[in-house]
CSV table of C-alpha atoms and ligand atoms in Angstrom, one decimal:
chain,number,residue,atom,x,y,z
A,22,UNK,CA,93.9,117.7,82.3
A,23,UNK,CA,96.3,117.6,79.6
A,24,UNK,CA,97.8,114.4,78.5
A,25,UNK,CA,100.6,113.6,76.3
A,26,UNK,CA,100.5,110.0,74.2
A,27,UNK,CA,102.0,107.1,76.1
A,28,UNK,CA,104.6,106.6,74.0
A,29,UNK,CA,105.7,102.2,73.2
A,30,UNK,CA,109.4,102.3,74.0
A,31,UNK,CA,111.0,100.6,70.4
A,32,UNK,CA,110.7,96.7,70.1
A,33,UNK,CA,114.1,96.6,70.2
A,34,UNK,CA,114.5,97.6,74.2
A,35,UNK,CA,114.8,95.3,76.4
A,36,UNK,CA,113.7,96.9,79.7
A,37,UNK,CA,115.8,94.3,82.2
A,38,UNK,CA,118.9,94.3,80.4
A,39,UNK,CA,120.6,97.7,81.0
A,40,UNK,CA,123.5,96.8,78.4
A,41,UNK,CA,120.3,96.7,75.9
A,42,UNK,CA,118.9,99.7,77.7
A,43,UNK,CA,122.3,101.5,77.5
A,44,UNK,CA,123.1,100.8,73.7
A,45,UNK,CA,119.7,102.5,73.4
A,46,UNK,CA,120.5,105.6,74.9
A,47,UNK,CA,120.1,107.8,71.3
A,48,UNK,CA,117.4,106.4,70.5
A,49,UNK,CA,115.6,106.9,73.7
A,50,UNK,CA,116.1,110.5,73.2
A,51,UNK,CA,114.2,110.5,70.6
A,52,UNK,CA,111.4,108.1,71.5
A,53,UNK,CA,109.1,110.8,73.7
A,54,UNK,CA,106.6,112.8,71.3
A,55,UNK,CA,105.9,115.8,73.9
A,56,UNK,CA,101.9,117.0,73.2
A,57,UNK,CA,102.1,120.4,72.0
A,58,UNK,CA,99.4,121.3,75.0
A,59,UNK,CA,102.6,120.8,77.3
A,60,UNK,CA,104.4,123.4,75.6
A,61,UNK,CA,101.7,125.7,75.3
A,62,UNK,CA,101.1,125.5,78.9
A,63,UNK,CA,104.6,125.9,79.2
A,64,UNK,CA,104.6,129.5,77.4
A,65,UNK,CA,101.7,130.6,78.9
A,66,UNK,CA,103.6,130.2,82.1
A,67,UNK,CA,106.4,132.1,80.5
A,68,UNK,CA,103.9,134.8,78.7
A,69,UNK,CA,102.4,135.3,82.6
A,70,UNK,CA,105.8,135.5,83.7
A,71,UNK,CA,107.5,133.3,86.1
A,72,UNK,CA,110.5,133.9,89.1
A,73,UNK,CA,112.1,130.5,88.6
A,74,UNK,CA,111.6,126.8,88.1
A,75,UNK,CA,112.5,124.4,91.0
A,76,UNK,CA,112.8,120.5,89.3
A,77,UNK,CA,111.4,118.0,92.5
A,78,UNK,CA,112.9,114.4,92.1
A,79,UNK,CA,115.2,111.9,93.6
A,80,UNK,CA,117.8,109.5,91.9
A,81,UNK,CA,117.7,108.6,88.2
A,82,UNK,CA,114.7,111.2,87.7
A,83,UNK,CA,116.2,114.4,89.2
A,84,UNK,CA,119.4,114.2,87.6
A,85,UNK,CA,117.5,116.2,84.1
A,86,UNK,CA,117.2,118.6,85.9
A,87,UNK,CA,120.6,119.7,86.8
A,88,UNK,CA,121.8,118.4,83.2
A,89,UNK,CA,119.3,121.5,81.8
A,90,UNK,CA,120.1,124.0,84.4
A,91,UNK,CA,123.8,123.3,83.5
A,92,UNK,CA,122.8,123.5,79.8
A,93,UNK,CA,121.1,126.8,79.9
A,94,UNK,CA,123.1,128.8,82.5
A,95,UNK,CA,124.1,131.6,79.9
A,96,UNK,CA,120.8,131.9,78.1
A,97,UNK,CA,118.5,131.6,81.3
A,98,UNK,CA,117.4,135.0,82.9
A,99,UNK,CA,115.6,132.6,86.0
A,100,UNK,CA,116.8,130.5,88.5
A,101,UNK,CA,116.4,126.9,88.1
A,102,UNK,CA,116.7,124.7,91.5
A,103,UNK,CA,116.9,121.2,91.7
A,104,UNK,CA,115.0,119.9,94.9
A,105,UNK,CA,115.7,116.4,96.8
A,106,UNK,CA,113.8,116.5,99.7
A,107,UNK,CA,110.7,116.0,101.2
A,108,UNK,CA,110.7,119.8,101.9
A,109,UNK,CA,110.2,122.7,98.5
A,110,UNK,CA,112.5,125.4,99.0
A,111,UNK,CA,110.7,128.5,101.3
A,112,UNK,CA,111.5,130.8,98.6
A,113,UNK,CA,109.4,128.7,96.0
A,114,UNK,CA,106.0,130.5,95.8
A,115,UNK,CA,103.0,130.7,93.6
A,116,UNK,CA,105.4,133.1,90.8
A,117,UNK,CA,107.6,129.9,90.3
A,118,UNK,CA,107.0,126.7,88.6
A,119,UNK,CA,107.9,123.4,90.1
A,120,UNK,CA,108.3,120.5,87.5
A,121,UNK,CA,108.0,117.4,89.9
A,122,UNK,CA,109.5,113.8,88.6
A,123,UNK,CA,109.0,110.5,89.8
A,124,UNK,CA,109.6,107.4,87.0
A,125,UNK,CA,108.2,105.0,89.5
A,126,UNK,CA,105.7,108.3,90.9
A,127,UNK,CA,106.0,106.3,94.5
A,128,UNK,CA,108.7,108.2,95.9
A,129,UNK,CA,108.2,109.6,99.0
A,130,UNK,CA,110.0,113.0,99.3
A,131,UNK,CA,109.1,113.9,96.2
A,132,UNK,CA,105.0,113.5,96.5
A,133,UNK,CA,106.0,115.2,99.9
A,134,UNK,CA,107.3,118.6,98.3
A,135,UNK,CA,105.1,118.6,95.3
A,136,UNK,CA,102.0,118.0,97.8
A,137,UNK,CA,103.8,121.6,99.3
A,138,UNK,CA,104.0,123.0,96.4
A,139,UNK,CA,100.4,122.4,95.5
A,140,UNK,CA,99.1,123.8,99.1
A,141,UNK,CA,101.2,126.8,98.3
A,142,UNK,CA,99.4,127.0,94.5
A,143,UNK,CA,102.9,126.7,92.1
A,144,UNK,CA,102.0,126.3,89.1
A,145,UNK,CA,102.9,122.3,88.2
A,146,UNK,CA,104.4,120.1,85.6
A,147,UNK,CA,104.5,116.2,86.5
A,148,UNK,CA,106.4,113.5,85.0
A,149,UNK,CA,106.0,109.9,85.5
A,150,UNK,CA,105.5,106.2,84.3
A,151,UNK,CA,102.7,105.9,86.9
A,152,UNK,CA,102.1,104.9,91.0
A,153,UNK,CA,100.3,108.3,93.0
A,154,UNK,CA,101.7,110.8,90.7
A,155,UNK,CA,99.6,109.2,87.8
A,156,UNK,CA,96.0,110.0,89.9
A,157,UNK,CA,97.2,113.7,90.2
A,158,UNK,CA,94.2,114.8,88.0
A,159,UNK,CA,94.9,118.9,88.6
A,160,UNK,CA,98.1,119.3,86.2
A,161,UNK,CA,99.7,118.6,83.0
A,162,UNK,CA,101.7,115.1,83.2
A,163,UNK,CA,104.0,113.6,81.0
A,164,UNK,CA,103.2,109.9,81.1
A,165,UNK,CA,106.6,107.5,80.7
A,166,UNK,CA,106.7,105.0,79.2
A,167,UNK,CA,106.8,102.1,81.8
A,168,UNK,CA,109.1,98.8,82.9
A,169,UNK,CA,112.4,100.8,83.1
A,170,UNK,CA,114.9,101.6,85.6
A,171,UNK,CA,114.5,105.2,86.2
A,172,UNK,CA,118.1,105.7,85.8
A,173,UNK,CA,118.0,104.5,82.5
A,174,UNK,CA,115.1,106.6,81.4
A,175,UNK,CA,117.4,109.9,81.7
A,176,UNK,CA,117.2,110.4,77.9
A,177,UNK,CA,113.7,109.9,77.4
A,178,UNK,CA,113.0,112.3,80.9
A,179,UNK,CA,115.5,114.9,79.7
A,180,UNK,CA,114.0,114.7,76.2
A,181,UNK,CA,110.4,116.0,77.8
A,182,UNK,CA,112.8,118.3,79.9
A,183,UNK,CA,114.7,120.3,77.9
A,184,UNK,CA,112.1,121.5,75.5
A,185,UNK,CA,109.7,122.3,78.6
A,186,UNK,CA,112.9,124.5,80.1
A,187,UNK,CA,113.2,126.2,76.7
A,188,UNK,CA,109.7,126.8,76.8
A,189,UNK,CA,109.3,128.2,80.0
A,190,UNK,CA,112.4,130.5,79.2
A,191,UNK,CA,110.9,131.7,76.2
A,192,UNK,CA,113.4,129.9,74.0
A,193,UNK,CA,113.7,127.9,70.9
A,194,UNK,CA,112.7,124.3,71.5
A,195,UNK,CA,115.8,121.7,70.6
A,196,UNK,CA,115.0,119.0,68.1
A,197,UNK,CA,116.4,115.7,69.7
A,198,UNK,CA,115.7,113.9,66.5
A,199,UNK,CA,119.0,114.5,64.9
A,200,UNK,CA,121.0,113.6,67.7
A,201,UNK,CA,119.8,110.0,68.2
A,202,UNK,CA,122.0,110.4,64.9
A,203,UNK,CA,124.7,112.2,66.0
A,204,UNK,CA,125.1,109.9,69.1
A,205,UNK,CA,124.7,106.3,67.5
A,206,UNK,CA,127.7,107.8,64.9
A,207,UNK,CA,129.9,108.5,68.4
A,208,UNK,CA,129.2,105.4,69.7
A,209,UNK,CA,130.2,103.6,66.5
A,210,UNK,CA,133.9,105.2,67.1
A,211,UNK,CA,133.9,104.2,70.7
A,212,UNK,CA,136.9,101.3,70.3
A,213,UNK,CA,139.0,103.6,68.2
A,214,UNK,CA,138.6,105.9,71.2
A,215,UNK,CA,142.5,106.0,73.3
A,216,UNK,CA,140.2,104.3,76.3
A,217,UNK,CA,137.4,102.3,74.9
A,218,UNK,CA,134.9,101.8,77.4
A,219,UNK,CA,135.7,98.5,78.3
A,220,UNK,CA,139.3,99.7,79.0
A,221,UNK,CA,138.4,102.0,81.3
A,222,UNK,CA,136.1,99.8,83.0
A,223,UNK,CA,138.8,97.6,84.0
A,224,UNK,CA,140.7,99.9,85.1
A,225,UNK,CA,137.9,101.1,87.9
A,226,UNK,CA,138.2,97.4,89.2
A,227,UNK,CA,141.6,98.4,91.6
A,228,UNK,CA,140.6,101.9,91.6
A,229,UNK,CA,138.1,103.9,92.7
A,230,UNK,CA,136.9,106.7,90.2
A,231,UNK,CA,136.9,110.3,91.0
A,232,UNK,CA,134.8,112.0,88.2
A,233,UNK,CA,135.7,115.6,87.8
A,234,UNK,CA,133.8,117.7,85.5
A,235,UNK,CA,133.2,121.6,85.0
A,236,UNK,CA,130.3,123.6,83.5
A,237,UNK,CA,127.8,121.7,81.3
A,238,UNK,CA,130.1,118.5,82.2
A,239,UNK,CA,130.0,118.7,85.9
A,240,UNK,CA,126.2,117.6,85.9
A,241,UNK,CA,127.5,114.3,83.6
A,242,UNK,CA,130.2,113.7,86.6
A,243,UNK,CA,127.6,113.5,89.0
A,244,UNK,CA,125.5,111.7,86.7
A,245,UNK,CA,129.0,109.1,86.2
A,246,UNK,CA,129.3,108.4,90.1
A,247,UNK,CA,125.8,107.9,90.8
A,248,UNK,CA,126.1,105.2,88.1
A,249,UNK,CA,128.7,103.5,88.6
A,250,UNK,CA,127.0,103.2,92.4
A,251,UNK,CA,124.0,102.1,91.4
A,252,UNK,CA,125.1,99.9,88.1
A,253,UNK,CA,128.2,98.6,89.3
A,254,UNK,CA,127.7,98.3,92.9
A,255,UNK,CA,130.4,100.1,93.3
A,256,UNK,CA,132.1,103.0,95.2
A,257,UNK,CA,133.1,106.3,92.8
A,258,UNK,CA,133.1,109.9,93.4
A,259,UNK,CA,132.6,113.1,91.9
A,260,UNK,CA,133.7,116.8,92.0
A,261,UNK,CA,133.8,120.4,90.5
A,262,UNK,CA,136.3,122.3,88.7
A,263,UNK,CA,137.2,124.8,90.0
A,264,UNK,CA,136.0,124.5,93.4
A,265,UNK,CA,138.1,121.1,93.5
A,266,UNK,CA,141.5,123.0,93.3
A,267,UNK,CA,140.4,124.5,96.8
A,268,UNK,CA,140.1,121.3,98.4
A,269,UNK,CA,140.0,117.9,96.9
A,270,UNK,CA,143.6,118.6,95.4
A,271,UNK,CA,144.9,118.7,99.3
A,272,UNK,CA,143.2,115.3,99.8
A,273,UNK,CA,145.4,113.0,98.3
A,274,UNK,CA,148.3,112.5,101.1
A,275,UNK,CA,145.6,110.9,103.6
A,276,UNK,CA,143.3,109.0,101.6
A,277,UNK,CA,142.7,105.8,104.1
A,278,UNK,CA,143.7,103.1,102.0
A,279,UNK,CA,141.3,104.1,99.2
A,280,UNK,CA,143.1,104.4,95.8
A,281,UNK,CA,141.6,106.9,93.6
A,282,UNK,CA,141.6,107.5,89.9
A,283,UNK,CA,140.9,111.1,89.3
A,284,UNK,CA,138.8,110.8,85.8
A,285,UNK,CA,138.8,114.6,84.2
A,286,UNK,CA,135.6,114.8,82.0
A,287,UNK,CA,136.8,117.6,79.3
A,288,UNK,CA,135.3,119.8,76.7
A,289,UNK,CA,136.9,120.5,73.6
A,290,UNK,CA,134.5,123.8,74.4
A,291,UNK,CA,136.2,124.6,77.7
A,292,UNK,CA,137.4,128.6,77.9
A,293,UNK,CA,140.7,129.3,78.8
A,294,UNK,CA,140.9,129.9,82.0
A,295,UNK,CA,139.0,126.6,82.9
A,296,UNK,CA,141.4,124.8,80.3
A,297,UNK,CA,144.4,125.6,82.3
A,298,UNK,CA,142.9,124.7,85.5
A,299,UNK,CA,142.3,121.5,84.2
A,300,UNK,CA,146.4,120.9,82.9
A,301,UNK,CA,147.8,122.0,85.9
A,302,UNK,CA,146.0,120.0,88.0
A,303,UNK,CA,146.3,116.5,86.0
A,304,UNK,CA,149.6,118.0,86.0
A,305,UNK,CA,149.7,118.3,90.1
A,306,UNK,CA,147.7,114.9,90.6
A,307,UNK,CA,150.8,112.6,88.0
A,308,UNK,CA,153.0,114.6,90.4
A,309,UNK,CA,151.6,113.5,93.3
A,310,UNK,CA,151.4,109.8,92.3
A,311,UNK,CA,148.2,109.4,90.8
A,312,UNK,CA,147.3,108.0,87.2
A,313,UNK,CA,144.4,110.7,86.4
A,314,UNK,CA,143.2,110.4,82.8
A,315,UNK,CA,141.2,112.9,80.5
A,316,UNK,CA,138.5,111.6,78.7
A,317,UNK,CA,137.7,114.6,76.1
A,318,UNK,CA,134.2,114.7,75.2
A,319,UNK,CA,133.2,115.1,71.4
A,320,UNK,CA,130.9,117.2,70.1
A,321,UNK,CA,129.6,120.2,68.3
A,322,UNK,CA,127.5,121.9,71.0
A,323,UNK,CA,127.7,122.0,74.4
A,324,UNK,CA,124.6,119.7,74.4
A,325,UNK,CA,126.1,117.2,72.4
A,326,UNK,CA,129.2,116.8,75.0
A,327,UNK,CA,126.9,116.0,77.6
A,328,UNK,CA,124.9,113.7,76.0
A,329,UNK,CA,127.4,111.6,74.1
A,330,UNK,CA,129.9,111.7,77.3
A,331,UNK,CA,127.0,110.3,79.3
A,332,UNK,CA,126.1,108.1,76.7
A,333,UNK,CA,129.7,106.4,77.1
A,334,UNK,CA,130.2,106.5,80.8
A,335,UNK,CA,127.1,104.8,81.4
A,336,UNK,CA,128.4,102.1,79.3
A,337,UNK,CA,131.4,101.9,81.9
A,338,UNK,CA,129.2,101.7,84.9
A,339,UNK,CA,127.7,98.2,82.8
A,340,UNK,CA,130.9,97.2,81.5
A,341,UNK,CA,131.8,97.4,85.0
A,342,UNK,CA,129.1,95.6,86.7
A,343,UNK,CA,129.4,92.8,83.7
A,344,UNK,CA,133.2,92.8,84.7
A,345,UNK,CA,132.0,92.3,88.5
A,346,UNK,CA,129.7,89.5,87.3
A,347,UNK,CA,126.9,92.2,88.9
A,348,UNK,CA,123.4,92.4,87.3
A,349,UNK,CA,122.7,96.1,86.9
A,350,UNK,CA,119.2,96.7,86.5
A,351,UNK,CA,118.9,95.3,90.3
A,352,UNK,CA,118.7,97.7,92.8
A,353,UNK,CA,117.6,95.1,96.2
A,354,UNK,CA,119.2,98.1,98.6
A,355,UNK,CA,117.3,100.9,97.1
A,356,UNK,CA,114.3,98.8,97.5
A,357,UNK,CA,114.7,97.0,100.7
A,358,UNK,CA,115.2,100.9,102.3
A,359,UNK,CA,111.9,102.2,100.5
A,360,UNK,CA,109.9,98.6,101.8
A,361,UNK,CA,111.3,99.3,105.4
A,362,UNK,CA,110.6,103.3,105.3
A,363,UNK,CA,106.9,102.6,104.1
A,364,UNK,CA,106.1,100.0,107.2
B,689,PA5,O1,117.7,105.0,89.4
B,689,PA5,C1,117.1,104.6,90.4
B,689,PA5,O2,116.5,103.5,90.4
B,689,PA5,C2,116.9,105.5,91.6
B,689,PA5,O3,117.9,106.5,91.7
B,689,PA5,C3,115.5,106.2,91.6
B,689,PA5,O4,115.5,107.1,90.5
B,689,PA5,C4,115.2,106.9,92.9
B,689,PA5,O5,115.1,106.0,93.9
B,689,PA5,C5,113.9,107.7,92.8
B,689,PA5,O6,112.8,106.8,92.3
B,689,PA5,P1,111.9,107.4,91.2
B,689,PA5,O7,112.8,107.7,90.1
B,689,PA5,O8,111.0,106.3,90.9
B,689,PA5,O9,111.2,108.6,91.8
């Protein structure tokens, strides 16, 4: 079936050192050359005509999924779902497409509901670096480059992703070239910033982070807790704006001993209505004793925000684990569960 090239990740990466792999960020998103078969298949789904796409994936890989459904809200006439579990959706049928992605292509609830989705007959994208997903010989896969966390693969994943969205939508592809730019020039700024990421970093050591996003940034505060978890080894959390204001904001009087900083993850793109939200509450949260800050993300699109904003936090969650004398790229928990499940 249709292959894209197996791309060489840049001699520069180093795969076991997720600061390397971190500072790399821009120019991973620009390292995948998708094959133009992919995105023909892609608009041929879209030219037959197509009820939604469902994204299948755990972890690191699933995460692209929610960062182009976030992305595309206003311009996409079809649902996107993002699926982690071993079950596909019941109202995913043979009309939708289900774009399954597993970097290491081993995990088990995801091989479970794309083996669902082909005994149901969607039509299928796959994504990987290799393991079972690899042998699939039926459908189109986009073959990863290997010997990287999967977390840290999200710009290379979301750089196949976002293009095979557009495509499927029916609309014009984004060119991720120039904003391996536009990124390395944010990152050059990043000490001049009013909380470097260093800074910040320290900060999380006492205090447990509460990421709180909105929009195309609420995906990137879910992206931030999962990880600071998985980098850092630590505990952090993450909510919605403006579902928080009807719940989270009561939490604060009882939090068990836990000392949260709420971390507000703006957009110098955010409407009105979601721009006072945000002010009152940091307002609210100071009142109530807490030291929230805003960490305004810079950018000229709403795709640049999210990219350079998660671009910087992941740095945090390694300037965190180096502050914590932690090794980032291990993940012995994750593994140990996977070893024990697949006795
Ligand atoms: O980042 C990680 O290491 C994890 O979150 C993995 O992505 C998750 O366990 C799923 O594995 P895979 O991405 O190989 O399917």
């Amino acid at each position: 079936m249709e292959r894209t090239n197996t791309m060489k990740l840049p001699s520069s990466i180093k795969p076991d050192n997720m600061k390397n792999l971190v500072t790399h960020f821009p120019q991973l998103l620009s390292t995948l050359q998708i094959e133009s078969s992919i995105l023909n298949t892609a608009r041929e789904f879209h030219k037959e005509g197509l009820n939604g796409i469902c994204f299948l994936g755990m972890g690191g890989s699933s995460i692209a999924g929610n960062y182009a459904r976030a992305l595309l809200s206003k311009e996409l006439k079809i649902p996107i779902s993002v699926t982690r579990d071993y079950l596909l959706p019941t109202y995913v049928d043979d009309k939708w497409v289900v774009i399954a992605i597993s970097y290491s292509g081993n995990t088990e609830e995801t091989l479970s509901s794309l083996s669902m989705a082909n005994e149901i007959g969607s039509r299928i994208i796959l994504m990987t670096s290799g393991g079972k997903m690899a042998q699939e010989s039926k459908h189109p896969i986009i073959h990863l480059p290997d010997g990287l966390q999967p977390r840290a693969a999200l710009p290379l994943i979301f750089s196949a992703v976002l293009p095979i969205v557009e495509s499927l939508a029916g609309l014009k592809i984004t060119n991720f070239q120039y904003l391996e730019e536009v990124l390395i020039k944010k990152s050059n700024t990043w000490n001049e910033w009013l909380f470097p990421p260093k800074e910040i970093a320290e900060s999380f050591i006492e205090k447990t982070p509460l990421f709180i996003g909105s929009r195309h940034l609420a995906p990137v505060a879910y992206r931030a807790k999962c990880q600071i978890n998985e980098n850092s080894k630590a505990l952090a959390f993450h909510s919605e704006l403006p579902e928080s204001n009807h719940n989270e904001i009561e939490s604060f009087v009882k939090t068990n001993g836990c000392s949260v900083l709420p971390v507000f993850l703006r957009s110098g793109l955010e409407p009105t209505k979601i721009n006072r939200r945000f002010d009152v509450t940091y307002d609210m949260y100071l009142e109530m004793g807490l030291s929230p800050i805003n960490l305004l993300a810079s950018g000229d699109t709403r795709l640049e925000e999210m990219l350079a904003l998660t671009h910087f936090l992941d740095m945090i969650s390694v300037e965190l684990a180096e502050l914590f004398s932690i090794d980032p790229v291990s993940v012995e928990r994750i593994k140990e569960l996977k070893h024990r499940l697949s006795r």
